[in-house]
PDB file of C-alpha atoms in Angstrom:
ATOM      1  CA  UNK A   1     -21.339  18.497  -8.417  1.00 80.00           C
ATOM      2  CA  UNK A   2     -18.405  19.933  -6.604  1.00 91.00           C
ATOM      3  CA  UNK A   3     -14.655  20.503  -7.512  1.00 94.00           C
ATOM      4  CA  UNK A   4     -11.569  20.522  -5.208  1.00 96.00           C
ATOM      5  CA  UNK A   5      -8.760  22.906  -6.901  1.00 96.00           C
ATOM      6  CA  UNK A   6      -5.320  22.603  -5.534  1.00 97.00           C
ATOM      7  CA  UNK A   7      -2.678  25.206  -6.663  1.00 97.00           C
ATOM      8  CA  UNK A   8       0.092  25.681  -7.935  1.00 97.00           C
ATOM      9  CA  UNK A   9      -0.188  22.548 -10.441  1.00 96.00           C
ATOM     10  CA  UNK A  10       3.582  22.797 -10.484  1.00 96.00           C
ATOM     11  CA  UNK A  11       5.770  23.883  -7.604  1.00 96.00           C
ATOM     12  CA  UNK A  12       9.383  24.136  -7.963  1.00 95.00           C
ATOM     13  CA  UNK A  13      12.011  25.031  -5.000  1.00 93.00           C
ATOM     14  CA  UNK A  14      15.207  25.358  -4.037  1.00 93.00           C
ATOM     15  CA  UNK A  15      16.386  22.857  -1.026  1.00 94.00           C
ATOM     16  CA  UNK A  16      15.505  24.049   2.191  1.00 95.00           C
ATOM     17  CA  UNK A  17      13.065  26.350   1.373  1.00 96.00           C
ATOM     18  CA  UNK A  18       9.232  26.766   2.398  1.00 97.00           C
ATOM     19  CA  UNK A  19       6.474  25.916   0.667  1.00 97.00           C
ATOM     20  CA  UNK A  20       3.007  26.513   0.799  1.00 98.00           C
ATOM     21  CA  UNK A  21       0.446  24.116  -1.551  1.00 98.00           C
ATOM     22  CA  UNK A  22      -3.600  25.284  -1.158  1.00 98.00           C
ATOM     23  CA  UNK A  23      -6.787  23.008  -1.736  1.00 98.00           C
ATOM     24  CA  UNK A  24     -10.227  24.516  -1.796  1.00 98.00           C
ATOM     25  CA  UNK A  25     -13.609  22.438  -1.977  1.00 97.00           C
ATOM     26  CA  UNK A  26     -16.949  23.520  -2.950  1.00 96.00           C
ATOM     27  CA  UNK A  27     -18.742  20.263  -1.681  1.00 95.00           C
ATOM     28  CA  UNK A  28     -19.189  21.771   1.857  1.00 94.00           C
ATOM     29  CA  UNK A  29     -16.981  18.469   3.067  1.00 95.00           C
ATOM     30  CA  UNK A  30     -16.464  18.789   6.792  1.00 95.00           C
ATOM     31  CA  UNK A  31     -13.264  16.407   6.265  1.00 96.00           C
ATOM     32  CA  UNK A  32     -10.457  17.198   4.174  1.00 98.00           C
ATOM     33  CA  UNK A  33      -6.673  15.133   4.094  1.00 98.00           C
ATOM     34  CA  UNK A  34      -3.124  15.905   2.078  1.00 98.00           C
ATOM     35  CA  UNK A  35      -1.477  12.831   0.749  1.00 97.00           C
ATOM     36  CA  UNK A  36       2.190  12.456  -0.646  1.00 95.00           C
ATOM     37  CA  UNK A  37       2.499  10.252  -3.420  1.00 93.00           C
ATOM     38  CA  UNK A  38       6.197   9.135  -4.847  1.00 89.00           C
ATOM     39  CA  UNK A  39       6.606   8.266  -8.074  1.00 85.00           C
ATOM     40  CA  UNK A  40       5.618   4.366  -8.745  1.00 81.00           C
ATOM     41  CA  UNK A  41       4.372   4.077  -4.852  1.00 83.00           C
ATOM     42  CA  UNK A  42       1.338   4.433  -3.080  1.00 87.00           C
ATOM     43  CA  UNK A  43      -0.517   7.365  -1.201  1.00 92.00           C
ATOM     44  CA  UNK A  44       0.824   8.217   2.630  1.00 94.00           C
ATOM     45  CA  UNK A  45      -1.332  10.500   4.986  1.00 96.00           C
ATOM     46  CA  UNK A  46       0.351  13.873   5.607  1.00 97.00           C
ATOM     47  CA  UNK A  47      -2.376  15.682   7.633  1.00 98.00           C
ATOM     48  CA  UNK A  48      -6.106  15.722   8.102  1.00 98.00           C
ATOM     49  CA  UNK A  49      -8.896  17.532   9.475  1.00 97.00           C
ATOM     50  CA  UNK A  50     -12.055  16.406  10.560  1.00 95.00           C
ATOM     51  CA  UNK A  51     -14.080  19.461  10.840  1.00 94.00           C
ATOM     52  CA  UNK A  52     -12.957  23.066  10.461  1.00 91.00           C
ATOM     53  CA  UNK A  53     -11.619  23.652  13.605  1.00 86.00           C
ATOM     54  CA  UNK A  54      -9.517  20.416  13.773  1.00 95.00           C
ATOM     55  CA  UNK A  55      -6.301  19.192  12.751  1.00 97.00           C
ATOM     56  CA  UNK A  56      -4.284  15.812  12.894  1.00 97.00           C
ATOM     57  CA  UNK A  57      -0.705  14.720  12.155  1.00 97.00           C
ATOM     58  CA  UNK A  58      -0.985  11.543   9.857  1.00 96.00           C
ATOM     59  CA  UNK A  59       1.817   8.920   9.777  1.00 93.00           C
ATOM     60  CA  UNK A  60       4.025  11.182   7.253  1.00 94.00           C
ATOM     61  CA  UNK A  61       3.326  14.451   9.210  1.00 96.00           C
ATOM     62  CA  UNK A  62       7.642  15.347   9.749  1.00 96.00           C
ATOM     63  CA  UNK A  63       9.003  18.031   7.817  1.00 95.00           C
ATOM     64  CA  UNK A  64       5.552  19.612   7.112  1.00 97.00           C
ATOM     65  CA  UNK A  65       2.670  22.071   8.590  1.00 98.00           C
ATOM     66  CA  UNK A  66      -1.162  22.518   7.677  1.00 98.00           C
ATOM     67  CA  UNK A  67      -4.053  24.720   8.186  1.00 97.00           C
ATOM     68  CA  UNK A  68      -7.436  24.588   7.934  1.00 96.00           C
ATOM     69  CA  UNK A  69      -8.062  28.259   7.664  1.00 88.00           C
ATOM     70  CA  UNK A  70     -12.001  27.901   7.012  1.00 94.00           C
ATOM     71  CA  UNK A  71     -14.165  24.919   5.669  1.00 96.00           C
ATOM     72  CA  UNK A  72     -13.488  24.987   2.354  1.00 97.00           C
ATOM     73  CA  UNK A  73      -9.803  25.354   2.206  1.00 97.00           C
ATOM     74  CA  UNK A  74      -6.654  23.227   3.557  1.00 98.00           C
ATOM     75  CA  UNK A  75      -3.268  24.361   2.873  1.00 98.00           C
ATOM     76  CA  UNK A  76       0.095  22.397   3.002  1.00 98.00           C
ATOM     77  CA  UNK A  77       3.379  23.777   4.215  1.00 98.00           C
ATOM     78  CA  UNK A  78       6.500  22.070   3.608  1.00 97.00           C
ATOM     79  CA  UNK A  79       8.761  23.887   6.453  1.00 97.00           C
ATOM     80  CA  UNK A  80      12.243  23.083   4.683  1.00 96.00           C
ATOM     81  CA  UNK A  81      12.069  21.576   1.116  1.00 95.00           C
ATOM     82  CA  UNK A  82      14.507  18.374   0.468  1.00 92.00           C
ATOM     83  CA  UNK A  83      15.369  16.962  -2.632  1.00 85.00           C
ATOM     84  CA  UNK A  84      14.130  13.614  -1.549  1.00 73.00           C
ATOM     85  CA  UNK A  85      10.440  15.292  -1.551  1.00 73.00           C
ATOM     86  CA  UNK A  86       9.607  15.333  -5.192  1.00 86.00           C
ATOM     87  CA  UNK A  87       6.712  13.898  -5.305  1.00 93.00           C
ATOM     88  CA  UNK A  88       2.698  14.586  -6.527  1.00 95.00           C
ATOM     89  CA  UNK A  89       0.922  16.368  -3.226  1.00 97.00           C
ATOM     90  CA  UNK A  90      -3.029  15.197  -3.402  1.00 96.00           C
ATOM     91  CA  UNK A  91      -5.592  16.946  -1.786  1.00 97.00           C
ATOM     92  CA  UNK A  92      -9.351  15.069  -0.570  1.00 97.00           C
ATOM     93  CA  UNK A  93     -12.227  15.803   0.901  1.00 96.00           C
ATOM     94  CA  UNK A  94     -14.849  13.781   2.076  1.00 94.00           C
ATOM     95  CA  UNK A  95     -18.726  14.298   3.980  1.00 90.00           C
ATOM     96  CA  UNK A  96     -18.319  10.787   6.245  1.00 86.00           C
ATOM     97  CA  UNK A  97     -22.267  11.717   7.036  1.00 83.00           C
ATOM     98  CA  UNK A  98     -23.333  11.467   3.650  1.00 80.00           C
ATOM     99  CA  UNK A  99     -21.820   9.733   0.884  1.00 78.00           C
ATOM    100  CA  UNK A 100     -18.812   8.667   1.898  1.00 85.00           C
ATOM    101  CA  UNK A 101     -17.106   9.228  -0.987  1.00 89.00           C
ATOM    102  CA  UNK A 102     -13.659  10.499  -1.207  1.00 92.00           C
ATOM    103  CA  UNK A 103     -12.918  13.267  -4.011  1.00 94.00           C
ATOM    104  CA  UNK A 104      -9.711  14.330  -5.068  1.00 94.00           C
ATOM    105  CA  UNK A 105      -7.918  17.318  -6.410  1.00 94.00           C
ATOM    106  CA  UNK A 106      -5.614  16.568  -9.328  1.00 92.00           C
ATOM    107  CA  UNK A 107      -2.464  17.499  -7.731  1.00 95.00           C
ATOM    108  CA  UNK A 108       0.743  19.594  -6.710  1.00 97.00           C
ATOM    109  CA  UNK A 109       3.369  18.296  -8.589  1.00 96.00           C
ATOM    110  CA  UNK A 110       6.865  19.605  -5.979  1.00 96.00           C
ATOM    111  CA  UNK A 111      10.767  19.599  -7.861  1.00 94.00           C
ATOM    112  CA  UNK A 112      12.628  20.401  -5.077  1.00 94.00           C
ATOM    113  CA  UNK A 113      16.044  21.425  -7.178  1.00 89.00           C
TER     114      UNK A 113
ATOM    115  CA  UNK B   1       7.702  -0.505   6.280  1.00 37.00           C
ATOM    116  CA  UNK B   2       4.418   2.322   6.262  1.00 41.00           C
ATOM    117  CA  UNK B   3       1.802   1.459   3.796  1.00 48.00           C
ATOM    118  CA  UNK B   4       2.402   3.558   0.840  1.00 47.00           C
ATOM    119  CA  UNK B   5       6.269   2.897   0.993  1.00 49.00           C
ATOM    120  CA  UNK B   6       6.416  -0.092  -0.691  1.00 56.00           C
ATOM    121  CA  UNK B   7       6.590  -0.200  -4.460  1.00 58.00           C
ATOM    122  CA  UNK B   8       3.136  -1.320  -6.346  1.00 73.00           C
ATOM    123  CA  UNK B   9       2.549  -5.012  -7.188  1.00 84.00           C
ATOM    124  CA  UNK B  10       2.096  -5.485 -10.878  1.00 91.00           C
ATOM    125  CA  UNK B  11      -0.049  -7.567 -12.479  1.00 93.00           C
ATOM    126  CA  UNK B  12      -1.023  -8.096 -16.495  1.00 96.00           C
ATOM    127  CA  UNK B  13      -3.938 -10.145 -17.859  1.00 97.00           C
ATOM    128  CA  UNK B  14      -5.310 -10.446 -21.116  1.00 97.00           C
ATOM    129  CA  UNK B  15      -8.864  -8.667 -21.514  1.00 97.00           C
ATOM    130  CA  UNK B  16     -11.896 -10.924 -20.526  1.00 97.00           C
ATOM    131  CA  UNK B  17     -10.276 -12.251 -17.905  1.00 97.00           C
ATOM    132  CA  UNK B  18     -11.040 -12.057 -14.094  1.00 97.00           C
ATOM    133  CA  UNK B  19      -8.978 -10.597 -11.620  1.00 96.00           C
ATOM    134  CA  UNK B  20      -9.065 -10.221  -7.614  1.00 95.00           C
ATOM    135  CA  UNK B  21      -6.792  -8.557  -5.703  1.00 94.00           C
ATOM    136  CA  UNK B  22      -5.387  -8.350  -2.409  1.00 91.00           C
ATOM    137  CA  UNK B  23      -5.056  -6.052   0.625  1.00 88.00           C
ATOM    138  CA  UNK B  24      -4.219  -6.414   3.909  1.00 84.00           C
ATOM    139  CA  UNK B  25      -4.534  -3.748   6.295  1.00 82.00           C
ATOM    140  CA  UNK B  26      -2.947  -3.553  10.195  1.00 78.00           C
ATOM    141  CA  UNK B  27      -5.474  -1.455  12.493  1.00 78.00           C
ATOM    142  CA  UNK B  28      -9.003  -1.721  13.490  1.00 77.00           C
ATOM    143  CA  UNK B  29     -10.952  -0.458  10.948  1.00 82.00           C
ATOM    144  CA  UNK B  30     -15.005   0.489  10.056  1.00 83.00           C
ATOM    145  CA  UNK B  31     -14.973   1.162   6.219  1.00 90.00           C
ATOM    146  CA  UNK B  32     -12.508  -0.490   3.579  1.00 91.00           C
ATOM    147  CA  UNK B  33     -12.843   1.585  -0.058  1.00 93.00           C
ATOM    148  CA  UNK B  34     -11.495   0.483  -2.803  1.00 95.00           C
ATOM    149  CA  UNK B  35      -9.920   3.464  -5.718  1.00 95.00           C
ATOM    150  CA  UNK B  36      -8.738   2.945  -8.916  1.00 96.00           C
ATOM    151  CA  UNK B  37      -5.997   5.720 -10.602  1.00 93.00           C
ATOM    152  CA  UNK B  38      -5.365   6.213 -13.704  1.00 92.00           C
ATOM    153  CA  UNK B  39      -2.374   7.305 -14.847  1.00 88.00           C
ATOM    154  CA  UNK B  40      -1.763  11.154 -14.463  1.00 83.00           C
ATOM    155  CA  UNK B  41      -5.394  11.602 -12.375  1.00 86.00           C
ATOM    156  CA  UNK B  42      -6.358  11.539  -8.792  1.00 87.00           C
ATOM    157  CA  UNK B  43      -7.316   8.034  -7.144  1.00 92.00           C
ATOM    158  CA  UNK B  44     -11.723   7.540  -7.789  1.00 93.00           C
ATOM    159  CA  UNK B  45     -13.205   5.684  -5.330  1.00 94.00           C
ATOM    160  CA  UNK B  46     -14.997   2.347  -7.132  1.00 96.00           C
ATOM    161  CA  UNK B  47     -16.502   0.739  -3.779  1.00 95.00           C
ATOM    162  CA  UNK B  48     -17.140   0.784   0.090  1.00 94.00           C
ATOM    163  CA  UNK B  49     -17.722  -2.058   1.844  1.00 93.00           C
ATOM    164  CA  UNK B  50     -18.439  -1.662   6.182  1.00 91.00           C
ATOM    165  CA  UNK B  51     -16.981  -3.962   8.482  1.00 89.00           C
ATOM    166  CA  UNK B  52     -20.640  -5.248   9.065  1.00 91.00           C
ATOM    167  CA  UNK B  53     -20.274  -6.973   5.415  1.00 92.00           C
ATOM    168  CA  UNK B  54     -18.752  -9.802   4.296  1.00 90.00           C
ATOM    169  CA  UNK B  55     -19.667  -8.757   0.569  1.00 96.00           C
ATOM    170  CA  UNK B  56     -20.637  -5.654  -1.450  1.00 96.00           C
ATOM    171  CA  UNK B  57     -21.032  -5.729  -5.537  1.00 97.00           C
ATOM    172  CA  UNK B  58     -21.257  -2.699  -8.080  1.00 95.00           C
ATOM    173  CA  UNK B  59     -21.605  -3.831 -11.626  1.00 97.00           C
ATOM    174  CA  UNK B  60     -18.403  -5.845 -12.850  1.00 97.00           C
ATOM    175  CA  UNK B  61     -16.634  -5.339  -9.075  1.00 97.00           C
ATOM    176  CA  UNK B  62     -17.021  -7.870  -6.019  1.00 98.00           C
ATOM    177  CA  UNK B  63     -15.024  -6.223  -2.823  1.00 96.00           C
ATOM    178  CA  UNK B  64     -14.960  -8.683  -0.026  1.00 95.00           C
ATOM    179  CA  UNK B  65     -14.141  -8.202   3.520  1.00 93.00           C
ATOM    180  CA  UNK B  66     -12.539 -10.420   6.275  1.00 91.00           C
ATOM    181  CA  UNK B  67     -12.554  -8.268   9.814  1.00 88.00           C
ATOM    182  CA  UNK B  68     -11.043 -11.817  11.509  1.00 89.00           C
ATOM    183  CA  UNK B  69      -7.855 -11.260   9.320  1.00 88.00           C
ATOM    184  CA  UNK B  70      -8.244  -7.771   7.941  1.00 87.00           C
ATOM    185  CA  UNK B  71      -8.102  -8.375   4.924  1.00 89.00           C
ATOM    186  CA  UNK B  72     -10.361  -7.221   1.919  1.00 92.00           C
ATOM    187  CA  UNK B  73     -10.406  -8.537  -2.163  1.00 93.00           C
ATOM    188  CA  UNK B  74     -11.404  -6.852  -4.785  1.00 96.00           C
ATOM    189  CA  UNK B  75     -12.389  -8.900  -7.643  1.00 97.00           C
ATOM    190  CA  UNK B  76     -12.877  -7.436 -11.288  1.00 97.00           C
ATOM    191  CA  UNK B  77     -15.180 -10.021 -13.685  1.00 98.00           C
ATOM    192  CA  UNK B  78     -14.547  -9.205 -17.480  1.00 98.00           C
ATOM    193  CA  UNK B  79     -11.490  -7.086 -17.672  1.00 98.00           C
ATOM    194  CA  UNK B  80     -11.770  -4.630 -20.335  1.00 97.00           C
ATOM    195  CA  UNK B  81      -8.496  -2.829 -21.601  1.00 97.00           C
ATOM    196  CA  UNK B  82     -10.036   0.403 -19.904  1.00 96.00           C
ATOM    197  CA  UNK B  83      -9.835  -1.222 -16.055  1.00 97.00           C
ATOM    198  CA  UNK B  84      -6.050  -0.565 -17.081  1.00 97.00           C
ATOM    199  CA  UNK B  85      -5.274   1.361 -13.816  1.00 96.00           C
ATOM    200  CA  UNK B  86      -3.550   1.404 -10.450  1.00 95.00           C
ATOM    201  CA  UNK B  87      -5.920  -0.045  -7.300  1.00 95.00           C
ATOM    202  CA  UNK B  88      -5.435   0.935  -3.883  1.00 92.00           C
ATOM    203  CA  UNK B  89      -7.400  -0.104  -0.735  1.00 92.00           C
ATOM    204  CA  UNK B  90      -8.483   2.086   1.906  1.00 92.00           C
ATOM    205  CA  UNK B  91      -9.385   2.002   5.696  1.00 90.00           C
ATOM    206  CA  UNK B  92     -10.613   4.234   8.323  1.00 88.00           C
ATOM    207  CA  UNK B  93     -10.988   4.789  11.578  1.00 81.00           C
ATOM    208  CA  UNK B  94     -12.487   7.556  13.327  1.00 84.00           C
ATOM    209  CA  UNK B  95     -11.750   9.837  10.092  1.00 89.00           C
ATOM    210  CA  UNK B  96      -8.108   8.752   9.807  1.00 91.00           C
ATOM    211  CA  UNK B  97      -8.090   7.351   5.810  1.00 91.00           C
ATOM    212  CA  UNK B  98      -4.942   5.366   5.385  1.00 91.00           C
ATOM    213  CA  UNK B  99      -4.041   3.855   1.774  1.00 90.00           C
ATOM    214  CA  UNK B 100      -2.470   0.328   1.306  1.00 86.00           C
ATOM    215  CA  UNK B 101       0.868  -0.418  -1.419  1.00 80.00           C
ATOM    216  CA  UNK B 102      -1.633  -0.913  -4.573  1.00 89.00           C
ATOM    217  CA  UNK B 103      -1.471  -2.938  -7.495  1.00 93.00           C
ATOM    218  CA  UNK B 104      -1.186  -2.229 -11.112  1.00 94.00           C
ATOM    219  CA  UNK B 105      -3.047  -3.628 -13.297  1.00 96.00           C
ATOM    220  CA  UNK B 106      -2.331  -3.969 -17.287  1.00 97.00           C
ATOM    221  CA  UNK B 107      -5.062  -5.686 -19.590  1.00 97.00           C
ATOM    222  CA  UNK B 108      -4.134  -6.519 -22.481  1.00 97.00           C
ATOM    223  CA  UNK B 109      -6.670  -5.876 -25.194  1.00 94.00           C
TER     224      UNK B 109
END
C-alpha cells in the first residue's frame, strides 16, 4: 500500500503572509488535487494536476499557487494569508487508469493569526 | 452558492435503521463516488458508480445514479453506531473531482 504525507500538520501565520503546504505520494498516482475544507462545510477544489507536467485552477483557485514539481509531490502556496483562511488543507491522489480510488493525506491544519 | 460552501445537512437515526441520502450535482459528469469522513480523518472513498449504471452495491451500501437529473443516492441498510460519519458525493469530469455539501450522519446506538 501507499501513503500520501502532507506537511506541516500545523501551519500557523501571520495575515498576509506566504505559505507553502507539501504533499508527497508513493502510489505512483499520475493525478493529484488540494482541497480546502472549513470547519463544519464541505471540500472545495483548490488546484489539480492530471499528470506531472500539468496543472489546473479549480473553482477556489484565488489567493493561492501550486506546483507539481515531480510525480510524487504537489505543493500549495497561499500567496497572502487572510484570517478568513483557517481551514484543514487536504491533499489526494488518484491513478483514474486503475483503481479509481481517491486517497487522502490527513491534512494541513492553517491559523492564520 | 459553490458546492462545498454550504453548511452540511444533518441527519440522526437510531442504529438498525436504513438511511439514503441525497446529492445533486450541476455538470456533466462520468463517475459519481461516494466518501465517508470521520471526524478528525481524511474523506475514504466507500463506492463508484459510472454514468453507464443505474445501480452499484458493496456490502450494506446501495449508490444509485440518475444521469437524466444528476442526481445520485446513497442508501445505508442496517446502520451501525460506527457508520457515524460525514458523507460527501463526488463527480468528475475529465479529471476535475468536485465534492457536493455532505451530510452528517449520527446513529444512535
Amino acid at each position: 500500500g501507499g501513503i500520501i504525507t502532507q506537511t506541516p500538520k500545523f501551519l500557523i501565520g501571520q495575515e498576509g503572509q506566504k505559505l507553502t503546504l507539501k504533499c508527497q505520494q508513493n502510489f505512483n498516482h499520475d493525478t493529484m488535487y488540494w482541497y480546502r475544507q472549513d470547519s463544519g462545510k464541505g471540500l472545495r477544489l483548490i488546484y489539480y494536476s492530471i499528470t506531472e507536467n500539468d496543472l489546473q485552477k479549480g473553482d477556489l483557485s484565488e489567493g493561492y499557487d501550486a506546483s507539481r514539481e515531480k510525480k510524487s509531490s504537489f505543493s500549495l502556496t497561499v500567496t497572502s494569508a487572510q484570517k478568513n483562511e483557517m481551514a484543514v488543507f487536504l491533499c489526494a491522489s488518484i491513478d483514474w487508469g486503475g483503481p479509481e480510488t481517491l486517497y487522502f493525506g490527513s491534512g494541513t491544519r492553517l491559523t492564520v493569526l | 452558492s459553490q458546492w462545498g460552501e454550504e453548511n452540511l445537512q444533518a441527519l440522526s437515526i437510531q442504529e438498525g435503521e436504513d438511511v439514503t441520502m441525497n446529492c445533486s450535482y450541476k455538470t456533466y459528469t462520468t463517475v459519481v463516488q461516494w466518501y465517508r469522513q470521520k471526524s478528525g480523518k481524511g474523506p475514504a472513498q466507500l463506492i463508484l458508480i459510472r454514468s453507464n449504471e443505474r445501480e452499484k452495491r458493496s456490502g450494506r451500501l446501495r449508490a444509485t445514479l440518475d444521469t437524466s437529473s444528476q442526481s445520485s443516492s446513497l442508501s445505508i441498510t442496517g446502520t451501525l453506531a460506527t457508520d457515524t460519519a460525514v458523507y460527501f458525493c463526488a463527480n468528475t469530469n475529465t479529471g476535475k473531482l468536485t465534492f457536493g455539501d455532505g451530510t452528517v450522519l449520527t446513529v444512535k446506538p
